[in-house]
Short mmCIF file of C-alpha atoms in Angstrom, two decimals:
data_model
loop_
_atom_site.label_atom_id
_atom_site.label_comp_id
_atom_site.label_asym_id
_atom_site.label_seq_id
_atom_site.Cartn_x
_atom_site.Cartn_y
_atom_site.Cartn_z
CA MET A 4 0.00 0.00 0.00
CA ALA A 5 1.39 3.39 -0.94
CA LEU A 6 2.55 5.79 1.81
CA GLY A 7 -0.10 8.24 2.96
CA SER A 8 -2.98 6.25 1.47
CA GLN A 9 -5.70 5.16 3.89
CA TRP A 10 -7.43 1.80 3.65
CA GLN A 11 -11.15 1.98 2.92
CA LYS A 12 -13.78 -0.73 2.69
CA LYS A 13 -14.16 -0.59 -1.09
CA LEU A 14 -14.07 -3.69 -3.23
CA TYR A 15 -13.05 -1.84 -6.38
CA GLU A 16 -9.95 -0.27 -4.79
CA ASN A 17 -6.69 -2.26 -4.87
CA TYR A 18 -4.47 -1.46 -1.90
CA GLY A 19 -2.15 -4.41 -2.37
CA LEU A 20 -3.55 -6.11 0.74
CA PRO A 21 -5.33 -9.45 1.28
CA ASP A 22 -9.10 -9.48 0.67
CA ASN A 23 -9.81 -10.20 4.35
CA TYR A 24 -7.67 -7.31 5.62
CA THR A 25 -9.26 -4.87 8.12
CA ASP A 26 -7.76 -2.01 10.07
CA SER A 27 -8.38 -0.89 13.65
CA SER A 28 -11.53 1.04 12.67
CA PHE A 29 -13.35 -2.12 11.58
CA LEU A 30 -14.80 -2.94 15.00
CA GLU A 31 -15.75 0.63 15.81
CA GLN A 32 -19.07 0.01 14.06
CA LEU A 33 -19.85 -3.01 16.24
CA ARG A 34 -23.28 -2.77 17.88
CA LYS A 35 -25.01 -5.21 20.22
CA ASN A 36 -28.72 -5.89 20.65
CA ILE A 37 -29.87 -2.83 18.73
CA LYS A 38 -33.15 -4.67 17.99
CA PRO A 39 -33.93 -6.40 21.29
CA ASN A 40 -37.65 -7.09 20.69
CA ASN A 41 -37.88 -8.66 24.12
CA VAL A 42 -41.06 -10.50 25.10
CA THR A 43 -42.59 -9.58 28.44
CA LEU A 44 -43.66 -12.20 30.96
CA THR A 45 -47.34 -11.38 30.34
CA GLU A 46 -46.95 -11.87 26.58
CA ALA A 47 -45.13 -15.16 27.15
CA VAL A 48 -47.84 -16.43 29.51
CA ILE A 49 -50.54 -15.49 26.96
CA PHE A 50 -48.67 -17.40 24.26
CA GLY A 51 -48.37 -20.35 26.65
CA ALA A 52 -52.14 -20.13 27.15
CA SER A 53 -52.63 -20.40 23.36
CA ILE A 54 -50.64 -23.63 23.34
CA CYS A 55 -52.60 -24.98 26.30
CA ILE A 56 -55.87 -24.19 24.51
CA GLN A 57 -54.85 -26.33 21.53
CA LEU A 58 -53.71 -29.14 23.83
CA ASN A 59 -56.99 -29.03 25.75
CA ILE A 60 -59.01 -29.19 22.52
CA VAL A 61 -57.15 -32.32 21.38
CA ILE A 62 -57.55 -34.01 24.77
CA LEU A 63 -61.25 -33.14 24.95
CA PHE A 64 -61.72 -34.65 21.49
CA VAL A 65 -60.01 -37.87 22.58
CA ILE A 66 -62.23 -37.91 25.69
CA ILE A 67 -65.31 -37.70 23.47
CA PHE A 68 -63.98 -40.67 21.48
CA ILE A 69 -63.45 -42.68 24.68
CA TRP A 70 -66.97 -41.90 25.90
CA LEU A 71 -68.46 -42.96 22.56
CA ASN A 72 -66.30 -46.07 22.38
CA LYS A 73 -67.25 -47.17 25.90
CA GLU A 74 -70.92 -46.29 25.29
CA TRP A 75 -70.88 -43.80 28.20
CA THR A 76 -72.87 -41.45 26.00
CA SER A 77 -74.87 -41.68 22.79
CA PRO A 78 -73.98 -40.15 19.43
CA ASN A 79 -77.27 -38.26 19.45
CA ILE A 80 -76.27 -36.38 22.60
CA ILE A 81 -72.88 -35.58 21.07
CA LEU A 82 -74.48 -34.31 17.86
CA VAL A 83 -77.06 -32.13 19.62
CA SER A 84 -74.47 -30.73 22.01
CA SER A 85 -72.00 -30.00 19.23
CA ILE A 86 -74.67 -28.27 17.11
CA ILE A 87 -75.69 -26.05 20.03
CA LEU A 88 -72.07 -25.15 20.80
CA THR A 89 -71.38 -24.51 17.11
CA MET A 90 -74.35 -22.14 16.86
CA PHE A 91 -73.14 -20.29 19.93
CA GLY A 92 -69.59 -20.08 18.57
CA TYR A 93 -70.86 -18.88 15.19
CA PHE A 94 -72.95 -16.22 16.92
CA VAL A 95 -69.84 -14.96 18.74
CA TYR A 96 -67.90 -15.02 15.48
CA CYS A 97 -70.60 -13.02 13.71
CA LEU A 98 -70.54 -10.38 16.46
CA LYS A 99 -66.81 -9.96 15.96
CA GLU A 100 -66.87 -10.22 12.17
CA GLN A 101 -70.17 -8.40 11.46
CA ASN A 102 -71.23 -10.81 8.73
CA THR A 103 -73.83 -9.82 6.15
CA PHE A 104 -76.99 -11.78 5.32
CA THR A 105 -75.32 -13.13 2.16
CA LYS A 106 -72.42 -14.45 4.20
CA LEU A 107 -74.79 -16.07 6.71
CA THR A 108 -76.71 -17.78 3.90
CA LYS A 109 -73.50 -19.09 2.34
CA ASP A 110 -72.22 -20.46 5.66
CA PHE A 111 -75.56 -22.14 6.37
CA ARG A 112 -75.54 -23.78 2.93
CA THR A 113 -71.97 -25.01 3.48
CA ALA A 114 -72.90 -26.52 6.86
CA LEU A 115 -75.97 -28.21 5.36
CA ILE A 116 -73.89 -29.72 2.54
CA PHE A 117 -71.32 -31.04 5.03
CA LEU A 118 -73.97 -32.61 7.27
CA THR A 119 -75.73 -34.23 4.33
CA PHE A 120 -72.69 -35.71 2.62
CA GLY A 121 -71.03 -36.53 5.94
CA TYR A 122 -74.01 -38.58 7.04
CA ILE A 123 -74.28 -40.35 3.68
CA LEU A 124 -70.56 -41.18 3.52
CA SER A 125 -70.13 -42.09 7.20
CA PRO A 126 -70.56 -45.87 6.56
CA VAL A 127 -67.78 -45.68 3.98
CA LEU A 128 -65.52 -43.55 6.20
CA LYS A 129 -66.00 -45.95 9.08
CA THR A 130 -64.74 -48.93 7.06
CA LEU A 131 -61.68 -47.27 5.51
CA THR A 132 -59.24 -48.45 8.19
CA GLU A 133 -61.06 -51.45 9.64
CA THR A 134 -58.40 -53.84 8.34
CA ILE A 135 -55.64 -52.05 10.29
CA SER A 136 -54.91 -53.25 13.82
CA THR A 137 -56.14 -51.16 16.75
CA ASP A 138 -52.62 -50.64 18.15
CA THR A 139 -51.45 -49.25 14.81
CA ILE A 140 -54.49 -46.98 14.66
CA TYR A 141 -53.77 -45.55 18.11
CA ALA A 142 -50.07 -45.06 17.34
CA MET A 143 -50.82 -43.27 14.06
CA THR A 144 -53.48 -41.15 15.79
CA ILE A 145 -50.97 -39.98 18.40
CA LEU A 146 -48.53 -39.10 15.64
CA MET A 147 -51.19 -37.19 13.69
CA PHE A 148 -52.30 -35.17 16.72
CA LEU A 149 -48.70 -34.37 17.61
CA THR A 150 -48.24 -33.10 14.05
CA HIS A 151 -51.40 -31.04 14.46
CA LEU A 152 -50.10 -29.47 17.69
CA ILE A 153 -46.71 -28.67 16.17
CA PHE A 154 -48.09 -26.95 13.06
CA SER A 155 -51.18 -25.29 14.56
CA LYS A 156 -51.80 -21.55 14.60
CA TYR A 157 -50.85 -20.06 17.95
CA GLY A 158 -50.87 -16.41 16.93
CA SER A 159 -52.04 -14.56 13.85
CA LEU A 160 -54.05 -16.43 11.24
CA GLN A 161 -51.48 -15.31 8.68
CA ILE A 162 -48.60 -16.89 10.63
CA SER A 163 -48.36 -20.68 10.80
CA LEU A 164 -45.84 -23.28 9.78
CA SER A 165 -48.30 -25.24 7.67
CA ASP A 166 -52.01 -24.65 8.11
CA SER A 167 -53.03 -27.36 5.66
CA LEU A 168 -50.78 -29.95 7.32
CA SER A 169 -52.22 -29.12 10.74
CA ILE A 170 -55.83 -29.51 9.62
CA THR A 171 -55.18 -32.58 7.47
CA SER A 172 -53.32 -34.45 10.22
CA SER A 173 -56.04 -33.76 12.80
CA ILE A 174 -58.86 -34.86 10.47
CA PHE A 175 -56.91 -37.96 9.44
CA GLY A 176 -56.34 -38.86 13.09
CA SER A 177 -60.05 -38.33 13.79
CA LEU A 178 -60.97 -40.55 10.85
CA MET A 179 -58.80 -43.36 12.20
CA LEU A 180 -60.44 -43.12 15.63
CA ALA A 181 -63.90 -43.06 14.06
CA SER A 182 -63.22 -46.43 12.42
CA ARG A 183 -63.10 -48.03 15.87
CA LEU A 184 -66.58 -46.93 16.92
CA ALA A 185 -69.68 -49.10 16.99
CA SER A 186 -71.81 -47.66 14.17
CA PRO A 187 -71.74 -45.17 11.28
CA LEU A 188 -73.75 -42.74 13.43
CA HIS A 189 -71.02 -42.88 16.07
CA ALA A 190 -68.42 -42.19 13.37
CA PHE A 191 -70.46 -39.33 11.91
CA SER A 192 -70.86 -37.65 15.30
CA LEU A 193 -67.14 -37.93 16.03
CA LEU A 194 -66.14 -36.56 12.61
CA THR A 195 -68.57 -33.69 13.06
CA VAL A 196 -66.91 -32.82 16.36
CA ALA A 197 -63.51 -33.09 14.64
CA VAL A 198 -64.47 -30.50 12.02
CA GLN A 199 -65.80 -28.21 14.73
CA CYS A 200 -62.71 -28.55 16.93
CA PHE A 201 -59.93 -28.45 14.34
CA VAL A 202 -61.39 -26.41 11.46
CA LEU A 203 -63.99 -23.99 12.82
CA LEU A 204 -62.92 -23.38 16.41
CA PRO A 205 -59.52 -21.77 15.61
CA PHE A 206 -61.30 -18.91 13.81
CA VAL A 207 -63.44 -18.22 16.88
CA MET A 208 -60.47 -18.46 19.24
CA TYR A 209 -58.53 -15.96 17.15
CA LYS A 210 -61.33 -13.41 17.61
CA LEU A 211 -61.34 -13.80 21.41
CA SER A 212 -58.70 -11.79 23.25
CA ASN A 213 -58.68 -13.25 26.77
CA LYS A 214 -56.63 -16.37 26.08
CA ILE A 215 -55.78 -16.91 29.77
CA LEU A 216 -59.45 -17.10 30.80
CA ILE A 217 -60.27 -19.47 27.93
CA SER A 218 -57.30 -21.67 28.79
CA THR A 219 -58.35 -21.78 32.46
CA VAL A 220 -61.94 -22.80 31.64
CA LEU A 221 -60.81 -25.47 29.17
CA THR A 222 -58.19 -26.80 31.58
CA PHE A 223 -60.66 -27.33 34.43
CA SER A 224 -63.20 -28.83 32.03
CA THR A 225 -60.62 -31.24 30.61
CA LEU A 226 -59.40 -32.18 34.09
CA TYR A 227 -62.96 -32.87 35.24
CA PHE A 228 -63.57 -35.35 32.42
CA LEU A 229 -60.10 -36.90 32.73
CA LEU A 230 -60.80 -37.81 36.35
CA PHE A 231 -63.49 -40.23 35.10
CA ILE A 232 -60.93 -42.00 32.90
CA SER A 233 -57.62 -42.13 34.78
CA LEU A 234 -56.22 -40.46 37.88
CA THR A 235 -52.65 -40.97 36.66
CA ILE A 236 -53.33 -39.28 33.33
CA SER A 237 -54.96 -36.42 35.22
CA TYR A 238 -51.76 -35.85 37.22
CA VAL A 239 -49.69 -35.92 34.02
CA PHE A 240 -52.10 -33.43 32.45
CA ILE A 241 -51.80 -31.02 35.39
CA VAL A 242 -48.00 -31.14 35.28
CA SER A 243 -47.99 -30.62 31.49
CA ILE A 244 -50.29 -27.60 31.69
CA ALA A 245 -48.27 -26.04 34.50
CA PHE A 246 -45.07 -26.57 32.51
CA LEU A 247 -46.45 -25.08 29.29
CA HIS A 248 -48.46 -22.30 30.90
CA PHE A 249 -46.03 -20.98 33.51
CA ILE A 250 -42.62 -22.67 33.63
CA CYS A 251 -41.81 -22.37 29.91
CA PRO A 252 -42.80 -18.67 29.68
CA CYS A 253 -40.71 -17.79 32.74
CA TRP A 254 -37.83 -19.82 31.37
CA TYR A 255 -38.06 -18.09 28.00
CA VAL A 256 -38.15 -14.58 29.52
CA ARG A 257 -35.15 -15.37 31.69
CA CYS A 258 -33.19 -16.74 28.73
CA GLN A 259 -33.68 -13.44 26.91
CA THR A 260 -31.08 -11.86 29.21
CA TYR A 261 -28.44 -14.10 27.61
CA LYS A 262 -29.25 -12.94 24.08
CA ASP A 263 -26.25 -11.22 22.48
CA ASN A 264 -26.87 -10.27 18.86
CA ILE A 265 -24.07 -8.35 17.17
CA TYR A 266 -24.34 -6.00 14.19
CA GLY A 267 -21.54 -4.43 12.20
CA PRO A 268 -19.98 -3.75 8.79
CA TRP A 269 -20.06 -7.47 7.94
CA ASP A 270 -23.87 -7.44 7.72
CA GLU A 271 -25.69 -7.31 4.42
CA ALA A 272 -25.68 -3.80 2.97
CA ILE A 273 -28.98 -1.92 3.09
CA ILE A 274 -29.65 0.75 0.47
CA THR A 275 -31.08 3.92 1.98
CA ALA A 276 -32.44 6.94 0.14
#
């Protein structure tokens, strides 16, 4: 490099130095954590509540399957109850969305088509996996619901890893469970609940803001029904909810203090006006 010339970070200038050469001024532009975007404990707990809501919905669906499979309830009761809850949920959704009469008519027609074709095809759907062993069905169902939980929406409707994969896996898992029920009416009632839980309910949940209250109500409801099935599973459920709802958010907020992002002249260039 010629005497008196000063090195500059310019690719088109040849100073007779190696390409990776830097002088003492290189690290003067080093900045740390200029975009912290830290999550507060309240925000983390709310996000944990969203995860718990999805977990509760899956467990409640499995509980409905167990009750139908053990004949603790009838499919008619499940159908009537699900229709009433769906009408209530749709009413809440309409209040938030302010749907027009045309939209209401279209949604009613869609629901009528689903109920008609679902009832007609329920004998076929029930026999799709009858040749597969029950243990394989249960193992595949667990895998499908885990996939559903991993890829579900936990925030904005526009942000999800794979919305189609989440819905498809949950419906496929529901279809496999329905094949183990006693009659096509049992299968139809369970598949109707599956559509309500995994397709329609997320849209209503997104419109409701108090996720902590919803998670609390669902948790106590799920725990109440689990106590009829297994005390051990109930204890595992309580520990899982406490871990997801409180321990993980606190852990995440605490780990934010160890975040150390660095920014400097090595970053991608940004063109400014």
